[in-house]
Short mmCIF file of C-alpha atoms in Angstrom, two decimals:
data_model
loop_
_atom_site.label_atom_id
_atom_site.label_comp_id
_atom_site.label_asym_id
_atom_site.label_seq_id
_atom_site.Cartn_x
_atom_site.Cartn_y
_atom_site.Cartn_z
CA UNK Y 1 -31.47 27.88 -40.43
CA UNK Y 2 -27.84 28.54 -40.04
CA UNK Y 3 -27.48 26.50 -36.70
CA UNK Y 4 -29.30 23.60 -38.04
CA UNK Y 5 -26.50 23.48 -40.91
CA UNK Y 6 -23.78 24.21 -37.95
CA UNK Y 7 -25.51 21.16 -36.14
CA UNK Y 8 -25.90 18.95 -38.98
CA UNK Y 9 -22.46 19.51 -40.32
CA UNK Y 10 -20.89 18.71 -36.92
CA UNK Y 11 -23.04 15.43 -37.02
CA UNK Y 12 -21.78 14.41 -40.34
CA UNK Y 13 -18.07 15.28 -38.96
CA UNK Y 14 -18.67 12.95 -36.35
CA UNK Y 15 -20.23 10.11 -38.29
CA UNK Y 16 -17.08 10.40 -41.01
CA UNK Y 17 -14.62 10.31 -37.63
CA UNK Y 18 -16.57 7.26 -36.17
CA UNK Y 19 -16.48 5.05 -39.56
CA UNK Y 20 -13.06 6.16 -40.20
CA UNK Y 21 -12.03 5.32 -37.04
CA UNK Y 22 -14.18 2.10 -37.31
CA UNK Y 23 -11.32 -0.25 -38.38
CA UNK Y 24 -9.02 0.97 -35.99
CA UNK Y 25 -11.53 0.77 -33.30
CA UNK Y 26 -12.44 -2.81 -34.00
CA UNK Y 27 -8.75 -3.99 -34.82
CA UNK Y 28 -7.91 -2.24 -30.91
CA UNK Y 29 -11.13 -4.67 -29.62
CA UNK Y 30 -9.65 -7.84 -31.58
CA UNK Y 31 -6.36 -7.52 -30.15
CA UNK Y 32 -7.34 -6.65 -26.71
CA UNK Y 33 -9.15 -9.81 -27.11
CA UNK Y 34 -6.62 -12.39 -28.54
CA UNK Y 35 -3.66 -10.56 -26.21
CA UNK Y 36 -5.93 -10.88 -23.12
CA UNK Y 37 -6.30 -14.72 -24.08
CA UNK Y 38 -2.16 -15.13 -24.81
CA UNK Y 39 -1.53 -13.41 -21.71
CA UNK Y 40 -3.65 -16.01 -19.33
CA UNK Y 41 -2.33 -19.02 -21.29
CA UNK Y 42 1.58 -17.78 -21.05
CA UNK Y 43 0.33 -17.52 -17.07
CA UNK Y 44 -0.82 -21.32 -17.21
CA UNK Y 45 1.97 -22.08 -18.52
CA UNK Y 46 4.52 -20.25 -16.41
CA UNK Y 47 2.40 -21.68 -13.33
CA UNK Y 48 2.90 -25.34 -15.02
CA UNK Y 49 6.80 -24.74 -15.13
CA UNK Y 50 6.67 -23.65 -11.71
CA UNK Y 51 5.32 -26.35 -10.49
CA UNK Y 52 7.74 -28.50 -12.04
CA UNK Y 53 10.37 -26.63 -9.97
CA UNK Y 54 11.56 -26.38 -5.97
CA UNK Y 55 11.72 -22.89 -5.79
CA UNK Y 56 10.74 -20.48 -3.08
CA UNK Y 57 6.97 -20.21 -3.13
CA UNK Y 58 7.19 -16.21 -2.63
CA UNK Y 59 9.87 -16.15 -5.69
CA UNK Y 60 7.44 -18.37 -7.39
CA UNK Y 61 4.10 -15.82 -6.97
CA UNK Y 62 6.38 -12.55 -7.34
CA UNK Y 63 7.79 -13.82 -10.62
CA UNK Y 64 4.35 -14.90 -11.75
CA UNK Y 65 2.58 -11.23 -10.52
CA UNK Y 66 5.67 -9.79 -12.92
CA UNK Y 67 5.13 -11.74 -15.75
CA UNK Y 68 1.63 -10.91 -15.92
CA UNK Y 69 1.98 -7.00 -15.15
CA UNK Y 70 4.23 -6.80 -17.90
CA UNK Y 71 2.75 -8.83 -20.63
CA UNK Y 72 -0.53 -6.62 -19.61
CA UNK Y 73 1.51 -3.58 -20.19
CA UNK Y 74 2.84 -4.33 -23.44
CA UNK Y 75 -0.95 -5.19 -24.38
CA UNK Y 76 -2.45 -2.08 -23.19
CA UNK Y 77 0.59 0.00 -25.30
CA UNK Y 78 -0.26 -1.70 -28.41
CA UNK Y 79 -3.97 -1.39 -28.06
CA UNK Y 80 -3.48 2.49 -27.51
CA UNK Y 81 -1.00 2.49 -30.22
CA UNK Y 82 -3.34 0.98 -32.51
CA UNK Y 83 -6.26 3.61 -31.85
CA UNK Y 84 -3.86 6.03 -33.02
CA UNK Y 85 -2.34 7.15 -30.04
CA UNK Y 86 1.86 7.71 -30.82
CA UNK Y 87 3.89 5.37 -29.44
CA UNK Y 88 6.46 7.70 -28.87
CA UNK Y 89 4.55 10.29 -26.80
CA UNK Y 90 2.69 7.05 -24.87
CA UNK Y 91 6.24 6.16 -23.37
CA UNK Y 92 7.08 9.86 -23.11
CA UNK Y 93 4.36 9.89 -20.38
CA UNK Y 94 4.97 6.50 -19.20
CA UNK Y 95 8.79 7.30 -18.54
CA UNK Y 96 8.33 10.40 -17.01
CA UNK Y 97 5.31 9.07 -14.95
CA UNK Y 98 7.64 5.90 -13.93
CA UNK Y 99 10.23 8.82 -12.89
CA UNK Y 100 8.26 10.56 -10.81
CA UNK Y 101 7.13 7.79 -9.05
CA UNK Y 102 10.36 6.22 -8.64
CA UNK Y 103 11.77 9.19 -6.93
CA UNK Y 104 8.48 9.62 -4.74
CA UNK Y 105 9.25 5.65 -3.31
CA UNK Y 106 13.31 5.42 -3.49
CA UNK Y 107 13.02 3.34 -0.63
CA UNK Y 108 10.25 1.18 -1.37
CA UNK Y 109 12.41 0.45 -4.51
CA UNK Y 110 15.40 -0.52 -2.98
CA UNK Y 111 14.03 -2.66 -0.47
CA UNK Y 112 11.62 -4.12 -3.54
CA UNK Y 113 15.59 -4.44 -5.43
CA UNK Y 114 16.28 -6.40 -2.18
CA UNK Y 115 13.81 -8.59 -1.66
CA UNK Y 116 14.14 -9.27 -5.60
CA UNK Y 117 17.87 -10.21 -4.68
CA UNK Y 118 17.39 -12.49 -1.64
CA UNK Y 119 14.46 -14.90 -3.45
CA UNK Y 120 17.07 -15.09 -6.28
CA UNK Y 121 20.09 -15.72 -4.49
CA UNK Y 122 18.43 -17.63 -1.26
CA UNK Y 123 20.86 -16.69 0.87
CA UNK Y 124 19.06 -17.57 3.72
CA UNK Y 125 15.16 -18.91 3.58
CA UNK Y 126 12.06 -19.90 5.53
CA UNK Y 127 13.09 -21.94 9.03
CA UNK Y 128 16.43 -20.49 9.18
CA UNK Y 129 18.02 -18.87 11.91
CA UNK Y 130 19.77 -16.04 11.38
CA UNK Y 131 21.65 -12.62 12.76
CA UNK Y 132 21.15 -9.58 10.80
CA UNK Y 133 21.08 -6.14 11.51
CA UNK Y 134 21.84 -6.15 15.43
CA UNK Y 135 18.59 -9.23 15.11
CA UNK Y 136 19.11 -12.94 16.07
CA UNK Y 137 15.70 -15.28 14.90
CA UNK Y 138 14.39 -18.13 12.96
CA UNK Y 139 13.40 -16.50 9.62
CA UNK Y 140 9.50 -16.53 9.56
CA UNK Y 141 8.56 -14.73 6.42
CA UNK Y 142 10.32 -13.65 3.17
CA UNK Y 143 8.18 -10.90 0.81
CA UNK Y 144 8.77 -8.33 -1.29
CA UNK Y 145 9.53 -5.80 1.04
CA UNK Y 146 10.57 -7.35 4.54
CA UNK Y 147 11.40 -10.29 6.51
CA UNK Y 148 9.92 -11.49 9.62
CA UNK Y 149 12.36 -12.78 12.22
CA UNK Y 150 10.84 -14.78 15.06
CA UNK Y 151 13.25 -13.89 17.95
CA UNK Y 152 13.69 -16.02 21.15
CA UNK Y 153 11.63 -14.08 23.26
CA UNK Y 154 8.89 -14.77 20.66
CA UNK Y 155 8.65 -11.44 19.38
CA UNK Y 156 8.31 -10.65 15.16
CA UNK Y 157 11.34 -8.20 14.12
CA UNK Y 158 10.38 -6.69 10.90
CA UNK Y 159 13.62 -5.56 8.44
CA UNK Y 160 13.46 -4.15 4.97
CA UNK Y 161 14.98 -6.40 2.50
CA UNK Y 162 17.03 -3.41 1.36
CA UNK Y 163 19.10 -3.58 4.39
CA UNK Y 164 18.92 -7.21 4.50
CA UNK Y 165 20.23 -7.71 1.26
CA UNK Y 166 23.18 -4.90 1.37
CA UNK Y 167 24.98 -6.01 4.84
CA UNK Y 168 26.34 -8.66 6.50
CA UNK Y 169 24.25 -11.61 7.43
CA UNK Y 170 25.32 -15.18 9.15
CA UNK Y 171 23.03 -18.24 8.33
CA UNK Y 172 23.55 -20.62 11.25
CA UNK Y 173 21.28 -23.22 9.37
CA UNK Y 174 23.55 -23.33 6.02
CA UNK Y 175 25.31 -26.09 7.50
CA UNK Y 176 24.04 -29.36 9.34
CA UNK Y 177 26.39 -28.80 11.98
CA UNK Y 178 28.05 -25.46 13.99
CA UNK Y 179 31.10 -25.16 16.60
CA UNK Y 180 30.99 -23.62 19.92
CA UNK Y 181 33.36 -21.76 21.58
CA UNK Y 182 33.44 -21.27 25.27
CA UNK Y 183 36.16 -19.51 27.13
CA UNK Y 184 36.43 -20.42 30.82
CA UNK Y 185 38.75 -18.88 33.07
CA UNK Y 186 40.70 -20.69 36.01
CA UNK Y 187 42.69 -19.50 38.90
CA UNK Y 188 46.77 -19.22 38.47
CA UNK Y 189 46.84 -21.87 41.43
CA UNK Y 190 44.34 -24.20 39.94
CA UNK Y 191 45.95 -27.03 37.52
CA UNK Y 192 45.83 -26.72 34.14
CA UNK Y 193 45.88 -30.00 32.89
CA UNK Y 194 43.25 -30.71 35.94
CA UNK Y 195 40.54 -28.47 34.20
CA UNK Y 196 41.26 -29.59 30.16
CA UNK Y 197 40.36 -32.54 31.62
CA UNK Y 198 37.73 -32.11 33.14
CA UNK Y 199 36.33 -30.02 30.01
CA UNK Y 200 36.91 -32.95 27.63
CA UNK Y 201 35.15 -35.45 29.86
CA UNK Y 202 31.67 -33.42 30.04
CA UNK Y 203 32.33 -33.28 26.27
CA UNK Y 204 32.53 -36.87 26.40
CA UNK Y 205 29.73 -37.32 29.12
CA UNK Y 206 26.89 -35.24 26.38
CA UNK Y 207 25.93 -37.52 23.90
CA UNK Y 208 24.89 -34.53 21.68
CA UNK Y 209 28.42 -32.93 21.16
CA UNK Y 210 30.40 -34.68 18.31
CA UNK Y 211 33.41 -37.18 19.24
CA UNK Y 212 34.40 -36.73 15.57
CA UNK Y 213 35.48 -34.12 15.09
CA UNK Y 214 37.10 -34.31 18.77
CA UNK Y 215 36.42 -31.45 20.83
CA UNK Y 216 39.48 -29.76 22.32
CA UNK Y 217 40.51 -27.32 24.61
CA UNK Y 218 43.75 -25.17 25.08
CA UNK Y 219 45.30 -22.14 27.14
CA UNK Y 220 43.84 -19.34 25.15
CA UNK Y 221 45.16 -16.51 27.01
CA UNK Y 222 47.18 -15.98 30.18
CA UNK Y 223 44.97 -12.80 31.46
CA UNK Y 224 46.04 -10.73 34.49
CA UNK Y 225 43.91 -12.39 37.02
CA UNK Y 226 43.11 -15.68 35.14
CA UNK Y 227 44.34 -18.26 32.88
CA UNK Y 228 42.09 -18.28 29.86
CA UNK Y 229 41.05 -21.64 28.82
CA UNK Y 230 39.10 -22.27 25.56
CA UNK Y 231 37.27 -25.25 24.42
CA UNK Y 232 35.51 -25.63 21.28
CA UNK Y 233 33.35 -28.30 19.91
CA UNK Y 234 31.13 -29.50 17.35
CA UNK Y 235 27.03 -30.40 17.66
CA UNK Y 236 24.51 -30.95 15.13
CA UNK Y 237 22.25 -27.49 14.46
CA UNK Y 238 19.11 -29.50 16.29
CA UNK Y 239 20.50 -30.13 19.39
CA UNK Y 240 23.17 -27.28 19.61
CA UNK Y 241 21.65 -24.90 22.26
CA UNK Y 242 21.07 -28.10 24.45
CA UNK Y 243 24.41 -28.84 24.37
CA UNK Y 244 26.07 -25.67 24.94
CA UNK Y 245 23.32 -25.05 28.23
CA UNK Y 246 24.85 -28.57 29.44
CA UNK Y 247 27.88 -27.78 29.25
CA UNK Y 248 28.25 -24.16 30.42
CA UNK Y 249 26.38 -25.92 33.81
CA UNK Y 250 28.48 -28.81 34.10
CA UNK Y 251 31.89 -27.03 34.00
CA UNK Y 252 30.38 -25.09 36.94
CA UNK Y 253 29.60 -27.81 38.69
CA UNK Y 254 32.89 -29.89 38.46
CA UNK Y 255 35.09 -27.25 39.01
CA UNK Y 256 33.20 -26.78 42.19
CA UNK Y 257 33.68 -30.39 43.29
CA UNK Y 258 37.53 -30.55 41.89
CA UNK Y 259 38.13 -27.44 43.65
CA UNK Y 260 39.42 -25.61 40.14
CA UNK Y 261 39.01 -21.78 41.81
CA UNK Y 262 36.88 -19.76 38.80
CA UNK Y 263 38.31 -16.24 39.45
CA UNK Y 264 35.62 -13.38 39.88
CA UNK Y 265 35.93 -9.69 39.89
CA UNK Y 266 36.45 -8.42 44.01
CA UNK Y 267 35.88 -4.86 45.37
CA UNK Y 268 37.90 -4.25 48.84
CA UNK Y 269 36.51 -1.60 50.59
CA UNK Y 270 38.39 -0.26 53.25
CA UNK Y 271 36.62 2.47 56.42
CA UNK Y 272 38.66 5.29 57.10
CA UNK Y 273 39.13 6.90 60.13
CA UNK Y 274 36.68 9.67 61.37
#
């Protein structure tokens, strides 16, 4: 007899619990609800604005995935909250759980911070060519994480955004246009004004290389076995490599036939005597 008023007191417990708890219960349901509605019309609408806007497509679906993490956060907290769980004690455990995990994936964060950092600030973006960390390649990819360079031997170089984000990088594509720089050296017997001649004209002769800006050349250094000269000029981003390859063979080729001596490095070896 005694259980059966043990059990049937613990039943009543539980049936006072459940209809006190009831309200709560039903309240946690409604807003779970209604928030999980707000939450996928704020996404339509942040996907509307987007569209309205040129920015990065990556930027575009990392903001979006944030947005919606976060708004499903706060929901979840206040639907806990509203069973009765403390609010206080909920982002005890969520701060010290955020915390741990941090510390577990320090660098996953900071290249995370990074890639964050470049979609904001665009410093260089998709079809690009770039040199970063020791890398030279058209920019193939931009995530979270890493970017893809597409090198010239066609292979993918993979570099965490953390890096990328925290050193030095040079865009080549920033500007329509870039300068080259060639040094070429001549003999001390050849003539000087012969071979800045002769530089100018196969400037002149490659329709790709700018007349405006002119190119030029001078005597950039007056080395110990050579005279140094340097000629720089201008060429549209498209066509630069094809210029600079025509040019580097030219000056070969007319030095040759103006007899302009290009000095090279000699090794006498002289037999001794047995």
């Amino acid at each position: 007899m005694e259980e059966i008023m043990n059990y049937q007191e613990h039943v009543d417990k539980a049936i006072k619990w459940f209809w006190d708890a009831l309200p709560n219960l039903l309240l946690a349901i409604l807003l779970l609800v209604v928030g999980t509605y707000i939450i996928r019309v704020i996404n339509k609408l942040i996907r509307k604005f987007f569209a309205k806007k040129d920015y990065d497509p990556s930027l575009e679906t990392f903001l979006q995935s944030l947005i919606s993490i976060a708004l499903k956060i706060l929901l979840f907290v206040l639907v806990i909250t509203q069973l009765g769980v403390q609010s206080s004690s909920l982002v005890a455990i969520i701060g010290a759980a955020g915390l741990a995990v941090g510390l577990a994936l320090q660098g996953s964060l900071a290249n995370f911070a990074g890639g964050v950092l470049i979609l904001l600030f665009k410093p260089f973006k998709v079809g690009d060519f770039i040199s970063a960390q020791g890398v030279d390649g058209t920019v193939k990819e931009i995530s979270i994480f890493t970017t893809k360079l597409k090198t010239f031997g066609n292979q993918i170089a993979i570099i965490p955004n953390g890096q990328l984000s925290n050193n030095n990088i040079i865009n080549y594509n920033a500007e329509d246009s870039r300068r080259d720089k060639i040094d070429v050296g001549i003999g001390y017997d050849s003539n000087i004004k012969k071979a800045k001649d002769i530089l100018l004209q196969i400037c002149n002769d490659q329709k790709d290389i700018y007349k405006d800006p002119a190119p030029e050349v001078y005597v950039g250094e007056l080395a110990d076995s050579s005279v140094n000269l340097t000629l720089r000029f201008w060429a549209h981003n498209d066509t630069f490599w094809k210029a600079h390859f025509y040019v580097m063979e030219e000056i070969k080729y007319r030095f040759d036939a103006e007899g302009i001596e290009i000095p090279f490095p000699q090794r006498v070896v002289h037999q001794g005597k047995e």
